[in-house]
mmCIF file of C-alpha atoms in Angstrom:
data_model
loop_
_atom_site.group_PDB
_atom_site.id
_atom_site.type_symbol
_atom_site.label_atom_id
_atom_site.label_comp_id
_atom_site.label_asym_id
_atom_site.label_seq_id
_atom_site.Cartn_x
_atom_site.Cartn_y
_atom_site.Cartn_z
ATOM 1 C CA MET B 1 112.009 131.671 43.646
ATOM 2 C CA ASN B 2 112.324 128.037 44.540
ATOM 3 C CA SER B 3 114.008 129.100 47.760
ATOM 4 C CA LYS B 4 111.010 131.266 48.672
ATOM 5 C CA LYS B 5 108.585 128.445 47.912
ATOM 6 C CA SER B 6 110.671 126.042 49.940
ATOM 7 C CA SER B 7 110.844 128.464 52.860
ATOM 8 C CA ARG B 8 107.102 129.069 52.704
ATOM 9 C CA PHE B 9 106.461 125.316 52.618
ATOM 10 C CA GLU B 10 108.689 124.780 55.666
ATOM 11 C CA VAL B 11 106.836 127.499 57.599
ATOM 12 C CA TRP B 12 103.434 126.020 56.766
ATOM 13 C CA PHE B 13 104.694 122.526 57.526
ATOM 14 C CA THR B 14 105.951 123.697 60.928
ATOM 15 C CA PHE B 15 102.622 125.384 61.696
ATOM 16 C CA GLY B 16 100.747 122.286 60.604
ATOM 17 C CA PHE B 17 102.890 120.035 62.764
ATOM 18 C CA LEU B 18 102.465 122.275 65.824
ATOM 19 C CA PHE B 19 98.713 122.450 65.263
ATOM 20 C CA THR B 20 98.509 118.653 65.036
ATOM 21 C CA LEU B 21 100.576 118.297 68.198
ATOM 22 C CA ILE B 22 98.430 120.787 70.129
ATOM 23 C CA ALA B 23 95.230 119.162 68.881
ATOM 24 C CA ALA B 24 96.483 115.710 69.904
ATOM 25 C CA PHE B 25 97.380 116.951 73.375
ATOM 26 C CA GLY B 26 94.037 118.715 73.715
ATOM 27 C CA THR B 27 92.218 115.566 72.661
ATOM 28 C CA PHE B 28 94.155 113.556 75.231
ATOM 29 C CA MET B 29 93.353 116.004 78.054
ATOM 30 C CA LEU B 30 89.678 116.095 77.037
ATOM 31 C CA GLY B 31 89.609 112.308 76.984
ATOM 32 C CA LEU B 32 91.313 112.243 80.364
ATOM 33 C CA SER B 33 88.704 114.521 81.907
ATOM 34 C CA MET B 34 85.814 112.668 80.281
ATOM 35 C CA GLY B 35 87.267 109.319 81.341
ATOM 36 C CA ILE B 36 87.463 110.353 84.974
ATOM 37 C CA THR B 37 83.940 111.790 84.827
ATOM 38 C CA ARG B 38 82.574 108.572 83.291
ATOM 39 C CA THR B 39 84.386 106.420 85.842
ATOM 40 C CA GLU B 40 82.972 108.436 88.734
ATOM 41 C CA ALA B 41 79.493 108.486 87.180
ATOM 42 C CA LYS B 42 79.402 104.677 87.141
ATOM 43 C CA TYR B 43 79.273 104.747 90.927
ATOM 44 C CA LEU B 44 76.721 107.495 91.585
ATOM 45 C CA ASN B 45 74.096 104.830 92.198
ATOM 46 C CA TYR B 46 76.402 103.201 94.761
ATOM 47 C CA LYS B 47 76.701 106.498 96.626
ATOM 48 C CA ALA B 48 72.949 107.023 96.646
ATOM 49 C CA SER B 49 72.239 103.509 97.900
ATOM 50 C CA ALA B 50 74.827 103.884 100.647
ATOM 51 C CA LEU B 51 73.084 106.779 102.357
ATOM 52 C CA GLU B 52 71.043 104.662 104.740
ATOM 53 C CA SER B 53 70.359 105.704 108.303
ATOM 54 C CA GLU B 54 72.599 104.626 111.133
ATOM 55 C CA THR B 55 71.096 102.581 113.941
ATOM 56 C CA GLU B 56 72.262 101.286 117.304
ATOM 57 C CA ALA B 57 73.447 98.174 115.485
ATOM 58 C CA SER B 58 75.633 100.119 113.034
ATOM 59 C CA TYR B 59 79.431 99.842 113.246
ATOM 60 C CA GLY B 60 79.457 96.703 115.347
ATOM 61 C CA GLN B 61 82.502 94.486 115.749
ATOM 62 C CA GLN B 62 81.368 92.145 112.964
ATOM 63 C CA ASP B 63 80.812 95.044 110.537
ATOM 64 C CA LEU B 64 84.371 96.262 111.087
ATOM 65 C CA VAL B 65 85.874 92.777 110.792
ATOM 66 C CA THR B 66 83.937 92.072 107.582
ATOM 67 C CA PHE B 67 85.071 95.357 106.053
ATOM 68 C CA TYR B 68 88.665 94.680 107.054
ATOM 69 C CA TYR B 69 88.815 91.284 105.338
ATOM 70 C CA VAL B 70 86.548 92.006 102.359
ATOM 71 C CA VAL B 71 87.731 95.531 101.483
ATOM 72 C CA TYR B 72 90.573 97.017 103.501
ATOM 73 C CA GLN B 73 93.060 94.152 103.404
ATOM 74 C CA PRO B 74 92.743 93.449 99.634
ATOM 75 C CA TYR B 75 93.095 97.162 98.893
ATOM 76 C CA GLN B 76 96.082 97.444 101.213
ATOM 77 C CA GLN B 77 97.707 94.635 99.260
ATOM 78 C CA PHE B 78 97.155 96.526 96.010
ATOM 79 C CA LYS B 79 98.439 99.764 97.549
ATOM 80 C CA GLU B 80 101.681 98.078 98.573
ATOM 81 C CA GLU B 81 102.066 96.660 95.061
ATOM 82 C CA TYR B 82 101.402 100.055 93.481
ATOM 83 C CA ILE B 83 103.935 101.856 95.664
ATOM 84 C CA SER B 84 106.432 99.079 94.962
ATOM 85 C CA MET B 85 105.706 99.489 91.243
ATOM 86 C CA GLU B 86 106.852 103.107 91.327
ATOM 87 C CA ASP B 87 110.219 102.044 92.733
ATOM 88 C CA ARG B 88 110.537 99.129 90.311
ATOM 89 C CA LEU B 89 109.820 101.394 87.333
ATOM 90 C CA GLN B 90 112.638 103.697 88.385
ATOM 91 C CA ARG B 91 115.011 100.727 88.198
ATOM 92 C CA ALA B 92 113.582 99.117 85.039
ATOM 93 C CA ASP B 93 116.457 98.520 82.599
ATOM 94 C CA SER B 94 114.309 98.302 79.461
ATOM 95 C CA LYS B 95 110.976 99.368 78.000
ATOM 96 C CA LEU B 96 109.917 95.726 77.943
ATOM 97 C CA ALA B 97 110.642 95.388 81.681
ATOM 98 C CA ALA B 98 108.692 98.593 82.398
ATOM 99 C CA ALA B 99 105.716 97.337 80.367
ATOM 100 C CA LYS B 100 105.721 94.071 82.313
ATOM 101 C CA ILE B 101 105.748 95.890 85.657
ATOM 102 C CA LEU B 102 102.821 98.074 84.599
ATOM 103 C CA LYS B 103 100.829 95.094 83.358
ATOM 104 C CA GLU B 104 101.353 93.235 86.652
ATOM 105 C CA THR B 105 100.116 96.245 88.623
ATOM 106 C CA GLN B 106 97.138 96.742 86.330
ATOM 107 C CA ASN B 107 96.216 93.068 86.718
ATOM 108 C CA SER B 108 96.397 93.491 90.491
ATOM 109 C CA ALA B 109 93.997 96.465 90.343
ATOM 110 C CA GLN B 110 91.570 94.447 88.222
ATOM 111 C CA ASN B 111 91.810 91.344 90.419
ATOM 112 C CA GLN B 112 91.261 93.254 93.654
ATOM 113 C CA TYR B 113 88.386 95.169 92.076
ATOM 114 C CA GLY B 114 86.698 91.881 91.190
ATOM 115 C CA LEU B 115 87.317 90.467 94.651
ATOM 116 C CA ILE B 116 86.018 93.525 96.517
ATOM 117 C CA SER B 117 82.996 94.163 94.282
ATOM 118 C CA ALA B 118 81.903 90.520 94.618
ATOM 119 C CA ASN B 119 81.321 90.995 98.358
ATOM 120 C CA PRO B 120 79.143 94.078 98.904
ATOM 121 C CA ILE B 121 79.152 95.653 102.343
ATOM 122 C CA SER B 122 75.781 96.042 104.038
ATOM 123 C CA GLY B 123 74.312 99.526 104.047
ATOM 124 C CA SER B 124 73.499 99.163 107.756
ATOM 125 C CA SER B 125 76.877 100.828 108.430
ATOM 126 C CA PRO B 126 76.745 103.641 105.850
ATOM 127 C CA LEU B 127 80.324 104.889 106.212
ATOM 128 C CA LEU B 128 81.691 101.407 105.552
ATOM 129 C CA LYS B 129 79.443 101.022 102.522
ATOM 130 C CA GLN B 130 80.621 104.370 101.157
ATOM 131 C CA ALA B 131 84.238 103.422 101.869
ATOM 132 C CA GLN B 132 83.870 100.254 99.791
ATOM 133 C CA ASN B 133 82.497 102.286 96.888
ATOM 134 C CA ASP B 134 85.369 104.776 97.182
ATOM 135 C CA ILE B 135 87.870 101.943 97.011
ATOM 136 C CA LEU B 136 86.188 100.508 93.923
ATOM 137 C CA LYS B 137 86.460 103.934 92.288
ATOM 138 C CA SER B 138 90.108 104.097 93.315
ATOM 139 C CA LEU B 139 90.965 100.735 91.779
ATOM 140 C CA LYS B 140 89.074 101.534 88.568
ATOM 141 C CA LEU B 141 90.895 104.842 88.180
ATOM 142 C CA PHE B 142 94.284 103.205 88.793
ATOM 143 C CA ASP B 143 93.419 100.604 86.149
ATOM 144 C CA GLU B 144 92.275 103.161 83.571
ATOM 145 C CA GLY B 145 95.135 105.528 84.421
ATOM 146 C CA ILE B 146 97.731 102.872 83.679
ATOM 147 C CA SER B 147 95.996 101.968 80.400
ATOM 148 C CA ARG B 148 95.787 105.549 79.182
ATOM 149 C CA ASN B 149 99.354 106.435 80.118
ATOM 150 C CA VAL B 150 100.815 103.310 78.568
ATOM 151 C CA SER B 151 99.097 104.064 75.239
ATOM 152 C CA PHE B 152 99.949 107.775 75.314
ATOM 153 C CA MET B 153 103.516 107.320 76.583
ATOM 154 C CA SER B 154 104.378 104.297 74.455
ATOM 155 C CA GLY B 155 108.114 104.031 73.999
ATOM 156 C CA GLN B 156 108.955 105.861 77.233
ATOM 157 C CA ALA B 157 111.494 104.364 79.617
ATOM 158 C CA GLY B 158 110.602 103.187 83.141
ATOM 159 C CA PRO B 159 111.624 106.357 85.048
ATOM 160 C CA GLU B 160 109.723 108.538 82.574
ATOM 161 C CA LEU B 161 106.621 106.379 82.941
ATOM 162 C CA ALA B 162 106.906 106.541 86.743
ATOM 163 C CA LYS B 163 107.067 110.337 86.603
ATOM 164 C CA ALA B 164 104.142 110.540 84.169
ATOM 165 C CA LEU B 165 101.985 108.263 86.308
ATOM 166 C CA SER B 166 102.763 110.079 89.569
ATOM 167 C CA GLY B 167 101.562 113.383 88.109
ATOM 168 C CA ASP B 168 98.633 111.925 86.208
ATOM 169 C CA GLU B 169 95.122 113.154 87.039
ATOM 170 C CA PHE B 170 93.743 109.614 87.067
ATOM 171 C CA THR B 171 96.398 108.583 89.603
ATOM 172 C CA GLN B 172 95.771 111.612 91.807
ATOM 173 C CA ASN B 173 92.022 110.950 91.852
ATOM 174 C CA ALA B 174 92.620 107.256 92.531
ATOM 175 C CA MET B 175 94.780 108.085 95.545
ATOM 176 C CA ASP B 176 92.237 110.602 96.807
ATOM 177 C CA TYR B 177 89.457 108.008 96.753
ATOM 178 C CA GLY B 178 91.668 105.493 98.564
ATOM 179 C CA LEU B 179 92.440 108.034 101.285
ATOM 180 C CA LYS B 180 88.771 109.035 101.588
ATOM 181 C CA ALA B 181 87.899 105.380 102.141
ATOM 182 C CA GLN B 182 90.573 105.054 104.806
ATOM 183 C CA THR B 183 89.197 108.104 106.645
ATOM 184 C CA LYS B 184 85.689 106.628 106.582
ATOM 185 C CA PHE B 185 86.981 103.328 107.968
ATOM 186 C CA TYR B 186 88.661 105.084 110.892
ATOM 187 C CA ALA B 187 85.559 107.232 111.418
ATOM 188 C CA SER B 188 83.643 103.942 111.714
ATOM 189 C CA ILE B 189 86.156 102.638 114.257
ATOM 190 C CA LEU B 190 85.620 105.855 116.232
ATOM 191 C CA LYS B 191 81.866 105.210 116.203
ATOM 192 C CA TRP B 192 82.495 101.665 117.486
ATOM 193 C CA SER B 193 84.607 103.133 120.294
ATOM 194 C CA THR B 194 81.783 105.479 121.287
ATOM 195 C CA LYS B 195 79.531 102.464 121.806
ATOM 196 C CA THR B 196 82.015 101.026 124.311
ATOM 197 C CA ASP B 197 82.864 104.343 126.010
ATOM 198 C CA ARG B 198 80.296 107.149 125.836
ATOM 199 C CA GLN B 199 82.947 109.728 126.746
ATOM 200 C CA ILE B 200 84.573 109.218 123.334
ATOM 201 C CA PRO B 201 83.038 111.504 120.676
ATOM 202 C CA ASP B 202 81.319 109.675 117.823
ATOM 203 C CA GLN B 203 82.543 112.257 115.287
ATOM 204 C CA TYR B 204 85.771 114.191 114.999
ATOM 205 C CA SER B 205 87.650 116.199 112.364
ATOM 206 C CA PHE B 206 91.261 117.178 112.847
ATOM 207 C CA GLN B 207 92.063 120.866 113.295
ATOM 208 C CA ALA B 208 95.460 122.064 112.084
ATOM 209 C CA ASP B 209 96.064 124.090 115.261
ATOM 210 C CA THR B 210 95.545 121.112 117.618
ATOM 211 C CA THR B 211 98.100 121.415 120.415
ATOM 212 C CA ILE B 212 100.142 118.648 122.005
ATOM 213 C CA LYS B 213 98.308 119.333 125.265
ATOM 214 C CA GLN B 214 94.973 118.662 123.545
ATOM 215 C CA TRP B 215 96.355 115.597 121.762
ATOM 216 C CA LYS B 216 97.357 113.983 125.051
ATOM 217 C CA THR B 217 93.716 113.955 126.176
ATOM 218 C CA TYR B 218 92.490 112.064 123.098
ATOM 219 C CA PRO B 219 91.725 108.334 123.201
ATOM 220 C CA LEU B 220 93.492 106.209 120.579
ATOM 221 C CA ALA B 221 90.471 105.966 118.266
ATOM 222 C CA GLN B 222 90.240 109.766 118.122
ATOM 223 C CA LYS B 223 93.977 110.098 117.461
ATOM 224 C CA ASN B 224 93.764 107.571 114.638
ATOM 225 C CA LYS B 225 90.848 109.418 113.072
ATOM 226 C CA ALA B 226 92.866 112.645 113.328
ATOM 227 C CA VAL B 227 95.807 111.031 111.542
ATOM 228 C CA SER B 228 93.559 109.624 108.794
ATOM 229 C CA ASP B 229 92.301 113.203 108.252
ATOM 230 C CA ILE B 230 95.894 114.440 108.059
ATOM 231 C CA MET B 231 96.834 111.727 105.575
ATOM 232 C CA GLN B 232 93.839 112.532 103.374
ATOM 233 C CA ASN B 233 94.431 116.301 103.457
ATOM 234 C CA SER B 234 98.160 115.889 102.748
ATOM 235 C CA ARG B 235 97.662 113.091 100.188
ATOM 236 C CA LEU B 236 99.938 110.752 102.133
ATOM 237 C CA TYR B 237 99.453 107.597 100.091
ATOM 238 C CA VAL B 238 101.736 105.242 102.000
ATOM 239 C CA THR B 239 101.951 101.611 103.082
ATOM 240 C CA TYR B 240 101.739 102.241 106.839
ATOM 241 C CA HIS B 241 98.440 102.606 108.729
ATOM 242 C CA PRO B 242 97.228 105.721 110.596
ATOM 243 C CA GLN B 243 97.938 104.066 113.960
ATOM 244 C CA ASP B 244 101.589 103.729 112.953
ATOM 245 C CA MET B 245 101.892 107.511 112.671
ATOM 246 C CA THR B 246 99.854 107.928 115.860
ATOM 247 C CA ALA B 247 102.361 105.747 117.706
ATOM 248 C CA LYS B 248 105.283 107.739 116.308
ATOM 249 C CA ILE B 249 103.670 111.038 117.347
ATOM 250 C CA ASP B 250 103.128 109.705 120.871
ATOM 251 C CA GLN B 251 106.689 108.382 121.005
ATOM 252 C CA MET B 252 108.110 111.791 120.011
ATOM 253 C CA ILE B 253 106.034 113.493 122.691
ATOM 254 C CA ALA B 254 106.804 110.948 125.447
ATOM 255 C CA SER B 255 110.539 110.867 124.684
ATOM 256 C CA GLY B 256 110.845 114.631 124.942
ATOM 257 C CA LYS B 257 111.975 114.991 121.309
ATOM 258 C CA ALA B 258 109.006 117.192 120.418
ATOM 259 C CA SER B 259 109.772 119.479 123.353
ATOM 260 C CA ALA B 260 113.483 119.595 122.498
ATOM 261 C CA LEU B 261 112.602 120.654 118.946
ATOM 262 C CA LYS B 262 110.176 123.253 120.342
ATOM 263 C CA LEU B 263 107.228 121.673 118.574
ATOM 264 C CA ASN B 264 103.933 122.761 120.114
ATOM 265 C CA SER B 265 101.344 121.453 117.665
ATOM 266 C CA VAL B 266 100.534 118.021 116.280
ATOM 267 C CA SER B 267 100.834 119.423 112.749
ATOM 268 C CA SER B 268 104.433 120.460 113.386
ATOM 269 C CA ILE B 269 105.301 116.953 114.622
ATOM 270 C CA VAL B 270 103.670 115.379 111.567
ATOM 271 C CA LYS B 271 105.630 117.734 109.303
ATOM 272 C CA ILE B 272 108.928 116.555 110.827
ATOM 273 C CA LEU B 273 107.906 112.889 110.655
ATOM 274 C CA THR B 274 106.852 113.036 107.017
ATOM 275 C CA GLU B 275 109.778 115.142 105.824
ATOM 276 C CA THR B 276 112.254 112.730 107.423
ATOM 277 C CA GLU B 277 110.215 109.636 106.422
ATOM 278 C CA ALA B 278 110.448 108.545 110.059
ATOM 279 C CA VAL B 279 107.193 106.557 110.137
ATOM 280 C CA GLN B 280 107.405 102.896 109.154
ATOM 281 C CA SER B 281 104.967 100.008 109.069
ATOM 282 C CA LYS B 282 104.598 98.180 112.415
ATOM 283 C CA GLU B 283 105.225 101.337 114.506
ATOM 284 C CA PHE B 284 101.971 100.671 116.347
ATOM 285 C CA LYS B 285 102.963 97.085 117.028
ATOM 286 C CA LYS B 286 106.313 98.335 118.377
ATOM 287 C CA TRP B 287 104.801 100.831 120.832
ATOM 288 C CA ARG B 288 101.433 99.216 121.623
ATOM 289 C CA ALA B 289 102.458 97.724 124.983
ATOM 290 C CA THR B 290 104.157 100.988 125.990
ATOM 291 C CA TYR B 291 101.348 103.457 125.287
ATOM 292 C CA TYR B 292 98.090 101.618 124.614
ATOM 293 C CA LYS B 293 97.670 98.857 127.207
ATOM 294 C CA SER B 294 94.468 100.337 128.588
ATOM 295 C CA GLU B 295 92.922 101.243 125.217
ATOM 296 C CA LEU B 296 89.847 99.269 124.193
ATOM 297 C CA LEU B 297 90.155 98.338 120.528
ATOM 298 C CA PRO B 298 88.018 96.380 118.062
ATOM 299 C CA GLU B 299 89.525 92.988 117.317
ATOM 300 C CA LEU B 300 91.020 93.847 113.953
ATOM 301 C CA PRO B 301 94.217 92.113 112.835
ATOM 302 C CA PHE B 302 96.255 95.298 112.434
ATOM 303 C CA PHE B 303 95.546 96.162 116.087
ATOM 304 C CA MET B 304 95.978 92.671 117.461
ATOM 305 C CA GLU B 305 98.992 91.295 115.544
ATOM 306 C CA SER B 306 101.873 90.281 117.783
#
């Protein structure tokens, strides 16, 4: 009799434990979804205020330079720290070391958020204004994502935390906003280029079936916009800039490697480059004198650095 009671108690205890576990997980996922929604909602007013009309004065040299120093460069610094964090977590030899790494990265997100939000971009160049707001969303989501995962995954080792963060919905949304902002920046650079050369289109969206023959006719600003589209669509959250991949694509075509591999489309070249991790920072700097001497570029540090 006692055995039956004990068995019945164990069954009910097991069911109770599973129910509690499922409820806790459901609560976490609901909180995750609500947290992302609340974070995005905070910036709806930013998006509305950004939709001002473009004028002949929009996307001038000074607008691009201001955005670069006020928004793009600080965010790039955070991005490099975040990507470095993932590697450092994999090698963390203790939970205490992992917690320290996460805290440093979270502090960086908060610091860069404060720096970028303190210097609002003028709405006279709407894409740049929207890009700043996207980056603020990105940093906020990275910050909140780290907080939520640390509390939920308390006691996990560094590699486990790295895996949890990489697949986290907050992290994925944060990366998406960062890549959207990058695309808008390069769309703005394309608009600047149109002002200096009317033959350059002021808008462009990459098509997956773009051939190498078509690619060769594109000016650099159009190629860079194409690559920023590719990076956004493929969620390539990396430390190098779009022009670095552009330079590597052009180098593969000019060297005959693309032809030797029977690659006929730009997408097929990008697939090879990303799968082999062949693109590095400073690729543009390396090949600038070879391929881009005649290209007219805005005077932005990442184009001009020697």
